[in-house]
């Protein structure tokens, strides 16, 4: 039931955006009662937040290639694959536009905190291997890698091609490398 509801939620968001999603439509698509959704998630915002968090987590494990470059490559590819899915740019834009809504803002913060938490050990392992200084802030490194990808998607509307991804990785490594 949970998986069906979360899948239906994502389908609705892709088709109609956050603003067009209704619990009734999600319930009908998932084959459950609206009360089931309200009882489990409480609000439309909580439902969307869990669906997006689950989507980001599934199939996107924290990499462990043995090198920081390899791990950053996998992370950047995961991010690129995720944010270029149909409807995701609209979802991200709507989430930003609805930032004044406390529920939406809280869900966005929860999503990012969980996302950074799941991937921060990539940076910890790089510190242990001596590839990064032990004073580096894992979240800052991950933000440096991912921010240009989101900028391309949301602001400049340029492609997220492999050359750009490699440039993001190179810039991140140059900025934070322990050997500088």
mmCIF file of the C-alpha atoms, coordinates in Angstrom:
data_MODEL
# 
_entry.id   MODEL 
# 
loop_
_atom_site.group_PDB 
_atom_site.id 
_atom_site.type_symbol 
_atom_site.label_atom_id 
_atom_site.label_alt_id 
_atom_site.label_comp_id 
_atom_site.label_asym_id 
_atom_site.label_entity_id 
_atom_site.label_seq_id 
_atom_site.pdbx_PDB_ins_code 
_atom_site.Cartn_x 
_atom_site.Cartn_y 
_atom_site.Cartn_z 
_atom_site.occupancy 
_atom_site.B_iso_or_equiv 
_atom_site.pdbx_formal_charge 
_atom_site.auth_seq_id 
_atom_site.auth_comp_id 
_atom_site.auth_asym_id 
_atom_site.auth_atom_id 
_atom_site.pdbx_PDB_model_num 
ATOM 1   C CA . UNK A 1 1   ? 0.000  0.000  0.000   1.00 0.00 ? 1   UNK A CA 1 
ATOM 2   C CA . UNK A 1 2   ? 2.740  2.481  0.953   1.00 0.00 ? 2   UNK A CA 1 
ATOM 3   C CA . UNK A 1 3   ? 4.618  1.940  -2.305  1.00 0.00 ? 3   UNK A CA 1 
ATOM 4   C CA . UNK A 1 4   ? 1.438  2.302  -4.379  1.00 0.00 ? 4   UNK A CA 1 
ATOM 5   C CA . UNK A 1 5   ? 0.571  5.575  -2.655  1.00 0.00 ? 5   UNK A CA 1 
ATOM 6   C CA . UNK A 1 6   ? 4.082  7.007  -3.047  1.00 0.00 ? 6   UNK A CA 1 
ATOM 7   C CA . UNK A 1 7   ? 4.196  5.996  -6.718  1.00 0.00 ? 7   UNK A CA 1 
ATOM 8   C CA . UNK A 1 8   ? 0.774  7.524  -7.314  1.00 0.00 ? 8   UNK A CA 1 
ATOM 9   C CA . UNK A 1 9   ? 1.930  10.687 -5.559  1.00 0.00 ? 9   UNK A CA 1 
ATOM 10  C CA . UNK A 1 10  ? 4.984  11.043 -7.796  1.00 0.00 ? 10  UNK A CA 1 
ATOM 11  C CA . UNK A 1 11  ? 2.898  10.340 -10.893 1.00 0.00 ? 11  UNK A CA 1 
ATOM 12  C CA . UNK A 1 12  ? 0.439  13.049 -9.861  1.00 0.00 ? 12  UNK A CA 1 
ATOM 13  C CA . UNK A 1 13  ? 3.233  15.537 -9.157  1.00 0.00 ? 13  UNK A CA 1 
ATOM 14  C CA . UNK A 1 14  ? 4.821  14.863 -12.552 1.00 0.00 ? 14  UNK A CA 1 
ATOM 15  C CA . UNK A 1 15  ? 1.481  15.281 -14.311 1.00 0.00 ? 15  UNK A CA 1 
ATOM 16  C CA . UNK A 1 16  ? -0.012 18.163 -12.325 1.00 0.00 ? 16  UNK A CA 1 
ATOM 17  C CA . UNK A 1 17  ? 2.712  19.669 -10.134 1.00 0.00 ? 17  UNK A CA 1 
ATOM 18  C CA . UNK A 1 18  ? 2.468  20.079 -6.384  1.00 0.00 ? 18  UNK A CA 1 
ATOM 19  C CA . UNK A 1 19  ? -0.257 22.651 -6.786  1.00 0.00 ? 19  UNK A CA 1 
ATOM 20  C CA . UNK A 1 20  ? -2.435 20.250 -8.807  1.00 0.00 ? 20  UNK A CA 1 
ATOM 21  C CA . UNK A 1 21  ? -2.035 17.181 -6.594  1.00 0.00 ? 21  UNK A CA 1 
ATOM 22  C CA . UNK A 1 22  ? -5.042 16.108 -4.569  1.00 0.00 ? 22  UNK A CA 1 
ATOM 23  C CA . UNK A 1 23  ? -5.263 13.377 -1.974  1.00 0.00 ? 23  UNK A CA 1 
ATOM 24  C CA . UNK A 1 24  ? -8.410 12.125 -3.707  1.00 0.00 ? 24  UNK A CA 1 
ATOM 25  C CA . UNK A 1 25  ? -6.577 11.640 -7.015  1.00 0.00 ? 25  UNK A CA 1 
ATOM 26  C CA . UNK A 1 26  ? -3.660 9.904  -5.295  1.00 0.00 ? 26  UNK A CA 1 
ATOM 27  C CA . UNK A 1 27  ? -6.027 7.619  -3.386  1.00 0.00 ? 27  UNK A CA 1 
ATOM 28  C CA . UNK A 1 28  ? -7.935 6.695  -6.557  1.00 0.00 ? 28  UNK A CA 1 
ATOM 29  C CA . UNK A 1 29  ? -4.736 5.988  -8.477  1.00 0.00 ? 29  UNK A CA 1 
ATOM 30  C CA . UNK A 1 30  ? -3.261 3.914  -5.616  1.00 0.00 ? 30  UNK A CA 1 
ATOM 31  C CA . UNK A 1 31  ? -6.505 2.055  -4.972  1.00 0.00 ? 31  UNK A CA 1 
ATOM 32  C CA . UNK A 1 32  ? -6.818 3.101  -1.335  1.00 0.00 ? 32  UNK A CA 1 
ATOM 33  C CA . UNK A 1 33  ? -9.203 5.249  0.678   1.00 0.00 ? 33  UNK A CA 1 
ATOM 34  C CA . UNK A 1 34  ? -8.403 8.914  1.222   1.00 0.00 ? 34  UNK A CA 1 
ATOM 35  C CA . UNK A 1 35  ? -8.672 8.317  4.960   1.00 0.00 ? 35  UNK A CA 1 
ATOM 36  C CA . UNK A 1 36  ? -5.831 5.797  4.708   1.00 0.00 ? 36  UNK A CA 1 
ATOM 37  C CA . UNK A 1 37  ? -3.570 8.487  3.264   1.00 0.00 ? 37  UNK A CA 1 
ATOM 38  C CA . UNK A 1 38  ? -4.629 11.121 5.796   1.00 0.00 ? 38  UNK A CA 1 
ATOM 39  C CA . UNK A 1 39  ? -4.155 8.688  8.673   1.00 0.00 ? 39  UNK A CA 1 
ATOM 40  C CA . UNK A 1 40  ? -0.616 7.756  7.565   1.00 0.00 ? 40  UNK A CA 1 
ATOM 41  C CA . UNK A 1 41  ? 0.721  11.073 6.221   1.00 0.00 ? 41  UNK A CA 1 
ATOM 42  C CA . UNK A 1 42  ? -1.603 13.711 7.653   1.00 0.00 ? 42  UNK A CA 1 
ATOM 43  C CA . UNK A 1 43  ? -1.076 16.324 4.960   1.00 0.00 ? 43  UNK A CA 1 
ATOM 44  C CA . UNK A 1 44  ? -0.517 16.578 1.256   1.00 0.00 ? 44  UNK A CA 1 
ATOM 45  C CA . UNK A 1 45  ? 2.868  18.188 1.923   1.00 0.00 ? 45  UNK A CA 1 
ATOM 46  C CA . UNK A 1 46  ? 4.020  15.322 4.165   1.00 0.00 ? 46  UNK A CA 1 
ATOM 47  C CA . UNK A 1 47  ? 2.927  12.824 1.516   1.00 0.00 ? 47  UNK A CA 1 
ATOM 48  C CA . UNK A 1 48  ? 4.810  14.617 -1.258  1.00 0.00 ? 48  UNK A CA 1 
ATOM 49  C CA . UNK A 1 49  ? 7.892  14.999 0.938   1.00 0.00 ? 49  UNK A CA 1 
ATOM 50  C CA . UNK A 1 50  ? 8.024  11.281 1.705   1.00 0.00 ? 50  UNK A CA 1 
ATOM 51  C CA . UNK A 1 51  ? 7.439  10.345 -1.939  1.00 0.00 ? 51  UNK A CA 1 
ATOM 52  C CA . UNK A 1 52  ? 10.254 12.589 -3.164  1.00 0.00 ? 52  UNK A CA 1 
ATOM 53  C CA . UNK A 1 53  ? 12.620 11.491 -0.385  1.00 0.00 ? 53  UNK A CA 1 
ATOM 54  C CA . UNK A 1 54  ? 11.918 7.841  -1.190  1.00 0.00 ? 54  UNK A CA 1 
ATOM 55  C CA . UNK A 1 55  ? 12.463 8.452  -4.911  1.00 0.00 ? 55  UNK A CA 1 
ATOM 56  C CA . UNK A 1 56  ? 15.811 10.104 -4.214  1.00 0.00 ? 56  UNK A CA 1 
ATOM 57  C CA . UNK A 1 57  ? 16.924 7.287  -1.893  1.00 0.00 ? 57  UNK A CA 1 
ATOM 58  C CA . UNK A 1 58  ? 15.878 4.323  -4.021  1.00 0.00 ? 58  UNK A CA 1 
ATOM 59  C CA . UNK A 1 59  ? 18.576 3.360  -6.477  1.00 0.00 ? 59  UNK A CA 1 
ATOM 60  C CA . UNK A 1 60  ? 20.895 6.095  -5.232  1.00 0.00 ? 60  UNK A CA 1 
ATOM 61  C CA . UNK A 1 61  ? 23.041 4.486  -2.559  1.00 0.00 ? 61  UNK A CA 1 
ATOM 62  C CA . UNK A 1 62  ? 26.031 6.398  -1.268  1.00 0.00 ? 62  UNK A CA 1 
ATOM 63  C CA . UNK A 1 63  ? 28.865 5.311  -3.535  1.00 0.00 ? 63  UNK A CA 1 
ATOM 64  C CA . UNK A 1 64  ? 32.054 3.655  -2.315  1.00 0.00 ? 64  UNK A CA 1 
ATOM 65  C CA . UNK A 1 65  ? 34.385 3.375  -5.315  1.00 0.00 ? 65  UNK A CA 1 
ATOM 66  C CA . UNK A 1 66  ? 37.563 3.706  -3.284  1.00 0.00 ? 66  UNK A CA 1 
ATOM 67  C CA . UNK A 1 67  ? 38.398 7.192  -4.547  1.00 0.00 ? 67  UNK A CA 1 
ATOM 68  C CA . UNK A 1 68  ? 36.889 10.599 -3.983  1.00 0.00 ? 68  UNK A CA 1 
ATOM 69  C CA . UNK A 1 69  ? 36.797 11.274 -7.728  1.00 0.00 ? 69  UNK A CA 1 
ATOM 70  C CA . UNK A 1 70  ? 34.918 8.034  -8.359  1.00 0.00 ? 70  UNK A CA 1 
ATOM 71  C CA . UNK A 1 71  ? 32.472 8.707  -5.535  1.00 0.00 ? 71  UNK A CA 1 
ATOM 72  C CA . UNK A 1 72  ? 31.842 12.281 -6.704  1.00 0.00 ? 72  UNK A CA 1 
ATOM 73  C CA . UNK A 1 73  ? 31.348 10.980 -10.248 1.00 0.00 ? 73  UNK A CA 1 
ATOM 74  C CA . UNK A 1 74  ? 28.669 8.552  -9.088  1.00 0.00 ? 74  UNK A CA 1 
ATOM 75  C CA . UNK A 1 75  ? 26.995 11.173 -6.902  1.00 0.00 ? 75  UNK A CA 1 
ATOM 76  C CA . UNK A 1 76  ? 26.929 13.717 -9.725  1.00 0.00 ? 76  UNK A CA 1 
ATOM 77  C CA . UNK A 1 77  ? 25.516 11.134 -12.129 1.00 0.00 ? 77  UNK A CA 1 
ATOM 78  C CA . UNK A 1 78  ? 22.850 10.145 -9.602  1.00 0.00 ? 78  UNK A CA 1 
ATOM 79  C CA . UNK A 1 79  ? 21.872 13.775 -9.110  1.00 0.00 ? 79  UNK A CA 1 
ATOM 80  C CA . UNK A 1 80  ? 21.812 14.432 -12.863 1.00 0.00 ? 80  UNK A CA 1 
ATOM 81  C CA . UNK A 1 81  ? 19.726 11.328 -13.530 1.00 0.00 ? 81  UNK A CA 1 
ATOM 82  C CA . UNK A 1 82  ? 17.308 12.229 -10.755 1.00 0.00 ? 82  UNK A CA 1 
ATOM 83  C CA . UNK A 1 83  ? 16.775 15.886 -11.589 1.00 0.00 ? 83  UNK A CA 1 
ATOM 84  C CA . UNK A 1 84  ? 16.393 15.338 -15.331 1.00 0.00 ? 84  UNK A CA 1 
ATOM 85  C CA . UNK A 1 85  ? 13.476 12.922 -14.869 1.00 0.00 ? 85  UNK A CA 1 
ATOM 86  C CA . UNK A 1 86  ? 10.216 14.177 -16.342 1.00 0.00 ? 86  UNK A CA 1 
ATOM 87  C CA . UNK A 1 87  ? 8.417  16.590 -14.038 1.00 0.00 ? 87  UNK A CA 1 
ATOM 88  C CA . UNK A 1 88  ? 11.255 17.020 -11.542 1.00 0.00 ? 88  UNK A CA 1 
ATOM 89  C CA . UNK A 1 89  ? 12.227 20.528 -12.704 1.00 0.00 ? 89  UNK A CA 1 
ATOM 90  C CA . UNK A 1 90  ? 8.603  21.557 -12.252 1.00 0.00 ? 90  UNK A CA 1 
ATOM 91  C CA . UNK A 1 91  ? 8.518  19.943 -8.819  1.00 0.00 ? 91  UNK A CA 1 
ATOM 92  C CA . UNK A 1 92  ? 11.694 21.750 -7.743  1.00 0.00 ? 92  UNK A CA 1 
ATOM 93  C CA . UNK A 1 93  ? 10.487 25.080 -9.102  1.00 0.00 ? 93  UNK A CA 1 
ATOM 94  C CA . UNK A 1 94  ? 7.125  24.753 -7.393  1.00 0.00 ? 94  UNK A CA 1 
ATOM 95  C CA . UNK A 1 95  ? 8.799  23.791 -4.121  1.00 0.00 ? 95  UNK A CA 1 
ATOM 96  C CA . UNK A 1 96  ? 10.901 26.936 -4.278  1.00 0.00 ? 96  UNK A CA 1 
ATOM 97  C CA . UNK A 1 97  ? 7.896  29.060 -5.209  1.00 0.00 ? 97  UNK A CA 1 
ATOM 98  C CA . UNK A 1 98  ? 5.934  27.685 -2.251  1.00 0.00 ? 98  UNK A CA 1 
ATOM 99  C CA . UNK A 1 99  ? 8.745  28.291 0.243   1.00 0.00 ? 99  UNK A CA 1 
ATOM 100 C CA . UNK A 1 100 ? 6.566  30.677 2.243   1.00 0.00 ? 100 UNK A CA 1 
ATOM 101 C CA . UNK A 1 101 ? 4.403  27.682 3.165   1.00 0.00 ? 101 UNK A CA 1 
ATOM 102 C CA . UNK A 1 102 ? 5.880  26.384 6.429   1.00 0.00 ? 102 UNK A CA 1 
ATOM 103 C CA . UNK A 1 103 ? 4.969  22.794 5.622   1.00 0.00 ? 103 UNK A CA 1 
ATOM 104 C CA . UNK A 1 104 ? 6.654  22.935 2.218   1.00 0.00 ? 104 UNK A CA 1 
ATOM 105 C CA . UNK A 1 105 ? 9.732  24.661 3.664   1.00 0.00 ? 105 UNK A CA 1 
ATOM 106 C CA . UNK A 1 106 ? 9.991  22.082 6.459   1.00 0.00 ? 106 UNK A CA 1 
ATOM 107 C CA . UNK A 1 107 ? 9.637  19.221 3.982   1.00 0.00 ? 107 UNK A CA 1 
ATOM 108 C CA . UNK A 1 108 ? 12.345 20.721 1.758   1.00 0.00 ? 108 UNK A CA 1 
ATOM 109 C CA . UNK A 1 109 ? 14.722 21.086 4.712   1.00 0.00 ? 109 UNK A CA 1 
ATOM 110 C CA . UNK A 1 110 ? 13.985 17.545 5.861   1.00 0.00 ? 110 UNK A CA 1 
ATOM 111 C CA . UNK A 1 111 ? 14.648 16.206 2.361   1.00 0.00 ? 111 UNK A CA 1 
ATOM 112 C CA . UNK A 1 112 ? 18.012 17.979 2.053   1.00 0.00 ? 112 UNK A CA 1 
ATOM 113 C CA . UNK A 1 113 ? 19.122 17.079 5.566   1.00 0.00 ? 113 UNK A CA 1 
ATOM 114 C CA . UNK A 1 114 ? 18.340 13.410 4.918   1.00 0.00 ? 114 UNK A CA 1 
ATOM 115 C CA . UNK A 1 115 ? 20.028 13.529 1.518   1.00 0.00 ? 115 UNK A CA 1 
ATOM 116 C CA . UNK A 1 116 ? 23.214 15.081 2.925   1.00 0.00 ? 116 UNK A CA 1 
ATOM 117 C CA . UNK A 1 117 ? 23.176 12.688 5.873   1.00 0.00 ? 117 UNK A CA 1 
ATOM 118 C CA . UNK A 1 118 ? 23.001 9.662  3.527   1.00 0.00 ? 118 UNK A CA 1 
ATOM 119 C CA . UNK A 1 119 ? 25.950 10.872 1.445   1.00 0.00 ? 119 UNK A CA 1 
ATOM 120 C CA . UNK A 1 120 ? 28.203 12.540 4.016   1.00 0.00 ? 120 UNK A CA 1 
ATOM 121 C CA . UNK A 1 121 ? 30.149 9.317  4.698   1.00 0.00 ? 121 UNK A CA 1 
ATOM 122 C CA . UNK A 1 122 ? 31.503 9.609  1.138   1.00 0.00 ? 122 UNK A CA 1 
ATOM 123 C CA . UNK A 1 123 ? 33.358 12.675 2.356   1.00 0.00 ? 123 UNK A CA 1 
ATOM 124 C CA . UNK A 1 124 ? 34.308 11.001 5.649   1.00 0.00 ? 124 UNK A CA 1 
ATOM 125 C CA . UNK A 1 125 ? 35.955 8.128  3.772   1.00 0.00 ? 125 UNK A CA 1 
ATOM 126 C CA . UNK A 1 126 ? 37.862 10.595 1.579   1.00 0.00 ? 126 UNK A CA 1 
ATOM 127 C CA . UNK A 1 127 ? 39.134 12.295 4.747   1.00 0.00 ? 127 UNK A CA 1 
ATOM 128 C CA . UNK A 1 128 ? 40.191 8.891  6.129   1.00 0.00 ? 128 UNK A CA 1 
ATOM 129 C CA . UNK A 1 129 ? 42.093 8.160  2.885   1.00 0.00 ? 129 UNK A CA 1 
ATOM 130 C CA . UNK A 1 130 ? 43.842 11.539 3.069   1.00 0.00 ? 130 UNK A CA 1 
ATOM 131 C CA . UNK A 1 131 ? 42.144 12.894 -0.047  1.00 0.00 ? 131 UNK A CA 1 
ATOM 132 C CA . UNK A 1 132 ? 40.495 15.694 1.917   1.00 0.00 ? 132 UNK A CA 1 
ATOM 133 C CA . UNK A 1 133 ? 41.489 17.677 4.971   1.00 0.00 ? 133 UNK A CA 1 
ATOM 134 C CA . UNK A 1 134 ? 39.892 16.541 8.213   1.00 0.00 ? 134 UNK A CA 1 
ATOM 135 C CA . UNK A 1 135 ? 38.609 20.103 8.647   1.00 0.00 ? 135 UNK A CA 1 
ATOM 136 C CA . UNK A 1 136 ? 36.432 19.973 5.552   1.00 0.00 ? 136 UNK A CA 1 
ATOM 137 C CA . UNK A 1 137 ? 32.670 20.318 5.997   1.00 0.00 ? 137 UNK A CA 1 
ATOM 138 C CA . UNK A 1 138 ? 31.023 17.347 4.209   1.00 0.00 ? 138 UNK A CA 1 
ATOM 139 C CA . UNK A 1 139 ? 27.854 19.272 3.452   1.00 0.00 ? 139 UNK A CA 1 
ATOM 140 C CA . UNK A 1 140 ? 29.842 22.124 1.919   1.00 0.00 ? 140 UNK A CA 1 
ATOM 141 C CA . UNK A 1 141 ? 31.692 19.736 -0.397  1.00 0.00 ? 141 UNK A CA 1 
ATOM 142 C CA . UNK A 1 142 ? 28.446 18.103 -1.483  1.00 0.00 ? 142 UNK A CA 1 
ATOM 143 C CA . UNK A 1 143 ? 26.790 21.489 -2.015  1.00 0.00 ? 143 UNK A CA 1 
ATOM 144 C CA . UNK A 1 144 ? 29.746 22.603 -4.145  1.00 0.00 ? 144 UNK A CA 1 
ATOM 145 C CA . UNK A 1 145 ? 29.330 19.520 -6.325  1.00 0.00 ? 145 UNK A CA 1 
ATOM 146 C CA . UNK A 1 146 ? 25.561 19.610 -6.660  1.00 0.00 ? 146 UNK A CA 1 
ATOM 147 C CA . UNK A 1 147 ? 24.725 23.333 -6.808  1.00 0.00 ? 147 UNK A CA 1 
ATOM 148 C CA . UNK A 1 148 ? 25.884 23.861 -10.407 1.00 0.00 ? 148 UNK A CA 1 
ATOM 149 C CA . UNK A 1 149 ? 23.787 20.888 -11.525 1.00 0.00 ? 149 UNK A CA 1 
ATOM 150 C CA . UNK A 1 150 ? 20.637 22.381 -9.997  1.00 0.00 ? 150 UNK A CA 1 
ATOM 151 C CA . UNK A 1 151 ? 21.540 25.828 -11.348 1.00 0.00 ? 151 UNK A CA 1 
ATOM 152 C CA . UNK A 1 152 ? 21.777 24.423 -14.867 1.00 0.00 ? 152 UNK A CA 1 
ATOM 153 C CA . UNK A 1 153 ? 18.414 22.741 -14.514 1.00 0.00 ? 153 UNK A CA 1 
ATOM 154 C CA . UNK A 1 154 ? 16.494 25.558 -12.837 1.00 0.00 ? 154 UNK A CA 1 
ATOM 155 C CA . UNK A 1 155 ? 18.139 28.751 -14.035 1.00 0.00 ? 155 UNK A CA 1 
ATOM 156 C CA . UNK A 1 156 ? 20.204 28.470 -17.196 1.00 0.00 ? 156 UNK A CA 1 
ATOM 157 C CA . UNK A 1 157 ? 18.311 25.610 -18.871 1.00 0.00 ? 157 UNK A CA 1 
ATOM 158 C CA . UNK A 1 158 ? 21.575 24.220 -20.238 1.00 0.00 ? 158 UNK A CA 1 
ATOM 159 C CA . UNK A 1 159 ? 22.157 20.481 -20.673 1.00 0.00 ? 159 UNK A CA 1 
ATOM 160 C CA . UNK A 1 160 ? 23.645 18.378 -17.894 1.00 0.00 ? 160 UNK A CA 1 
ATOM 161 C CA . UNK A 1 161 ? 26.083 16.622 -20.200 1.00 0.00 ? 161 UNK A CA 1 
ATOM 162 C CA . UNK A 1 162 ? 29.086 14.555 -19.151 1.00 0.00 ? 162 UNK A CA 1 
ATOM 163 C CA . UNK A 1 163 ? 31.561 17.379 -19.859 1.00 0.00 ? 163 UNK A CA 1 
ATOM 164 C CA . UNK A 1 164 ? 29.693 19.661 -17.476 1.00 0.00 ? 164 UNK A CA 1 
ATOM 165 C CA . UNK A 1 165 ? 29.463 16.965 -14.801 1.00 0.00 ? 165 UNK A CA 1 
ATOM 166 C CA . UNK A 1 166 ? 33.216 16.343 -15.102 1.00 0.00 ? 166 UNK A CA 1 
ATOM 167 C CA . UNK A 1 167 ? 33.871 20.078 -14.766 1.00 0.00 ? 167 UNK A CA 1 
ATOM 168 C CA . UNK A 1 168 ? 31.788 20.173 -11.559 1.00 0.00 ? 168 UNK A CA 1 
ATOM 169 C CA . UNK A 1 169 ? 33.811 17.293 -10.146 1.00 0.00 ? 169 UNK A CA 1 
ATOM 170 C CA . UNK A 1 170 ? 37.117 18.881 -11.167 1.00 0.00 ? 170 UNK A CA 1 
ATOM 171 C CA . UNK A 1 171 ? 36.149 22.195 -9.553  1.00 0.00 ? 171 UNK A CA 1 
ATOM 172 C CA . UNK A 1 172 ? 35.083 20.459 -6.341  1.00 0.00 ? 172 UNK A CA 1 
ATOM 173 C CA . UNK A 1 173 ? 38.320 18.461 -6.179  1.00 0.00 ? 173 UNK A CA 1 
ATOM 174 C CA . UNK A 1 174 ? 40.419 21.561 -6.888  1.00 0.00 ? 174 UNK A CA 1 
ATOM 175 C CA . UNK A 1 175 ? 38.665 23.540 -4.182  1.00 0.00 ? 175 UNK A CA 1 
ATOM 176 C CA . UNK A 1 176 ? 38.809 20.913 -1.441  1.00 0.00 ? 176 UNK A CA 1 
ATOM 177 C CA . UNK A 1 177 ? 41.761 18.650 -2.271  1.00 0.00 ? 177 UNK A CA 1 
ATOM 178 C CA . UNK A 1 178 ? 44.014 17.922 0.727   1.00 0.00 ? 178 UNK A CA 1 
ATOM 179 C CA . UNK A 1 179 ? 47.103 18.296 -1.461  1.00 0.00 ? 179 UNK A CA 1 
ATOM 180 C CA . UNK A 1 180 ? 46.629 21.991 -2.301  1.00 0.00 ? 180 UNK A CA 1 
# 
